[in-house]
mmCIF file of C-alpha atoms in Angstrom:
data_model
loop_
_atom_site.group_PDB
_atom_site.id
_atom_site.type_symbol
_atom_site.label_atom_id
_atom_site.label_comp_id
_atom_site.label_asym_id
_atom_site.label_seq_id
_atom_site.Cartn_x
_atom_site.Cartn_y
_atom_site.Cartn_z
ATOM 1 C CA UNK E 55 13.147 5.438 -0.777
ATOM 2 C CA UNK E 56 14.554 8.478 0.992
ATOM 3 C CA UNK E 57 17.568 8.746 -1.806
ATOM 4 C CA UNK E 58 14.622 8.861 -3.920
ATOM 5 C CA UNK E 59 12.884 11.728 -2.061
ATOM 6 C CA UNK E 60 15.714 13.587 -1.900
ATOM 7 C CA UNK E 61 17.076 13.580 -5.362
ATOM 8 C CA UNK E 62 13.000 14.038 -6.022
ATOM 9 C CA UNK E 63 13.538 17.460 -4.313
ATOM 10 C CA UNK E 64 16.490 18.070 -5.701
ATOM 11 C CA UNK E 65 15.010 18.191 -8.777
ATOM 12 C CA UNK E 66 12.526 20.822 -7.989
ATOM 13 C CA UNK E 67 9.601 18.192 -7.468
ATOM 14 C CA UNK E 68 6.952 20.019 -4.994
ATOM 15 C CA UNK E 69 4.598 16.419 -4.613
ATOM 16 C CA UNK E 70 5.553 13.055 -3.239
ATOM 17 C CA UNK E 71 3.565 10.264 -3.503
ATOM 18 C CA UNK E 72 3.559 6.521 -1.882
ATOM 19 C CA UNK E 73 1.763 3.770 -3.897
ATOM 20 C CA UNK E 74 0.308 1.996 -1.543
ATOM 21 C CA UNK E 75 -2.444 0.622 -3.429
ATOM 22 C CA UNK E 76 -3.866 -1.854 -6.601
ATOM 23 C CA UNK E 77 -1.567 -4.523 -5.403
ATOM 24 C CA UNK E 78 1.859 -3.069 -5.002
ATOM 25 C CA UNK E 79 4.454 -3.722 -2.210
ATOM 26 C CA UNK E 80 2.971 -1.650 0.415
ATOM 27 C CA UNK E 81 -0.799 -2.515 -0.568
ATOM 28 C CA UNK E 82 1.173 -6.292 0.201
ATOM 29 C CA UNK E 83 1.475 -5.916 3.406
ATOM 30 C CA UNK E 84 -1.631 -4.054 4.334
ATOM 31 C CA UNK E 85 -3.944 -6.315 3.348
ATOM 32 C CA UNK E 86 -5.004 -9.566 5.588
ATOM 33 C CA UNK E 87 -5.648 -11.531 2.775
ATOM 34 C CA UNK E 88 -2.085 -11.327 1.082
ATOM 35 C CA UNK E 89 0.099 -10.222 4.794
ATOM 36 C CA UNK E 90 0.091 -13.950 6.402
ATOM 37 C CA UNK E 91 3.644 -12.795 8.429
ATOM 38 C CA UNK E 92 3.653 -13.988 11.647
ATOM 39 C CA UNK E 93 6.837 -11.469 12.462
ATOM 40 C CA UNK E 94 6.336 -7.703 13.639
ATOM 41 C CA UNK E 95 4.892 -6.496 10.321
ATOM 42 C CA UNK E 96 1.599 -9.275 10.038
ATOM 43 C CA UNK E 97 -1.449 -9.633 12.377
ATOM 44 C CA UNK E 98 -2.753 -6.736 13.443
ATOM 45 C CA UNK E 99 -3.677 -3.666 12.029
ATOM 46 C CA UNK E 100 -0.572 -1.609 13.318
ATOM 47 C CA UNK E 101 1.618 -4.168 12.812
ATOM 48 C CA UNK E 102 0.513 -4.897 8.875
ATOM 49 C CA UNK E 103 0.758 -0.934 8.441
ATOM 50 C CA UNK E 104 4.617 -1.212 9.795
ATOM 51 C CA UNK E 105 6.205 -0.834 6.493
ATOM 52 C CA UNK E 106 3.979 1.881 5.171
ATOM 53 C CA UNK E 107 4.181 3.927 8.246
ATOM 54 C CA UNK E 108 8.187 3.420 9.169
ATOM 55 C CA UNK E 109 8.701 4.906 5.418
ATOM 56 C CA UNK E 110 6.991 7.178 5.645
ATOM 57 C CA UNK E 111 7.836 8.766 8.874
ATOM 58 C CA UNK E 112 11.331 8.391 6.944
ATOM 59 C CA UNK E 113 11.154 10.061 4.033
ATOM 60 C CA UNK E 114 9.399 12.928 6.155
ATOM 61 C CA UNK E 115 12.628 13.218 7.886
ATOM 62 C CA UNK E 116 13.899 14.746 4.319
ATOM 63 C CA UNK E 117 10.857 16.091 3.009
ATOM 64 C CA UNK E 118 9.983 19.243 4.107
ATOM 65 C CA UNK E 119 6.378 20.320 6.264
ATOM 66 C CA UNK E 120 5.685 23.047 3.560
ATOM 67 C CA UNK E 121 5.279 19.989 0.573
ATOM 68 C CA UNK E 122 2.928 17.274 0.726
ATOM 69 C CA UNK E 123 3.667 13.111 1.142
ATOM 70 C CA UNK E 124 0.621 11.896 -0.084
ATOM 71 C CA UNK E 125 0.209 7.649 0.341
ATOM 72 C CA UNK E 126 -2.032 6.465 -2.305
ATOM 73 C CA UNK E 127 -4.582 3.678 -0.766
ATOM 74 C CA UNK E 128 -6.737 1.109 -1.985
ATOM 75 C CA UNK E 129 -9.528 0.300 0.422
ATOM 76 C CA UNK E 130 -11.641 -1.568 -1.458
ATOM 77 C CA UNK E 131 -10.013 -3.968 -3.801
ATOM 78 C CA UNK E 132 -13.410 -6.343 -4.060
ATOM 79 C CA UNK E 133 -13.517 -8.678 -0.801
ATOM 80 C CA UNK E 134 -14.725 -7.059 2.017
ATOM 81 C CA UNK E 135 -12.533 -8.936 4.264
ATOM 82 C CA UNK E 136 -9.617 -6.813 2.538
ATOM 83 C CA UNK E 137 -10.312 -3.498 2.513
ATOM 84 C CA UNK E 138 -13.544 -1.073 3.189
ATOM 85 C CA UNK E 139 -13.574 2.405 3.246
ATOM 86 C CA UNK E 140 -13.809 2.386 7.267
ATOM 87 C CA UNK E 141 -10.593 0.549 7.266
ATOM 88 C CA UNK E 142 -9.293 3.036 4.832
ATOM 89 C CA UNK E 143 -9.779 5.893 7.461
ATOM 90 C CA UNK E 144 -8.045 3.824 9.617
ATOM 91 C CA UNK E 145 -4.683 4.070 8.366
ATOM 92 C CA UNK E 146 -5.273 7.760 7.305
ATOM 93 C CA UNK E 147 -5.450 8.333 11.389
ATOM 94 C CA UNK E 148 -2.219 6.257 11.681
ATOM 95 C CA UNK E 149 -0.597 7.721 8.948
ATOM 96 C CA UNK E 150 -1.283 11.426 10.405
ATOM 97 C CA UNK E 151 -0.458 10.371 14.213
ATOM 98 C CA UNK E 152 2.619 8.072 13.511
ATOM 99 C CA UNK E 153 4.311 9.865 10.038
ATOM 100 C CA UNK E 154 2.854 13.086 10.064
ATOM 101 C CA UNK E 155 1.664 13.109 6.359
#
């Protein structure tokens, strides 16, 4: 993904975005009803918001302060047990502390 932000910004793009919502990879992972890992990236809040978070602190490494990395979320996807909006400003906070989008 960071050969992708780069060649992104090669090409004059000024907006990133990470899907990380409606069921994709990252939206995978978040979500205690799909993330059953037992490893460093399942269980607990952080740990399910690994993936999202170590990518994105990457690709900030090569995208620059002055454009924005926006992550795309999907905090309520119809069980409450998977995602509510309180949860949703949750990983906003994590996302700003740990990857500085």
């Amino acid at each position: 993904m960071v050969a992708t932000a780069q060649r992104a910004l090669a090409a004059g793009f000024e907006w990133l975005e990470l899907h990380a919502a409606h069921g994709y990879l990252f939206n995978e992972f978040l979500s205690p009803l799909t993330n059953q890992r037992t490893d460093e990236y399942g269980g607990s809040f952080e740990n399910r918001a690994r993936l999202l978070v170590d990518t994105a602190r990457a690709i900030r490494q090569v995208w620059p302060e002055r454009l924005p990395l926006a992550v795309r979320l999907s905090p309520l996807i119809g069980c409450p047990a998977a995602g509510t909006l309180s949860r949703a400003s949750r990983w906003r906070k994590l996302l700003k502390a740990r990857a500085w989008i």
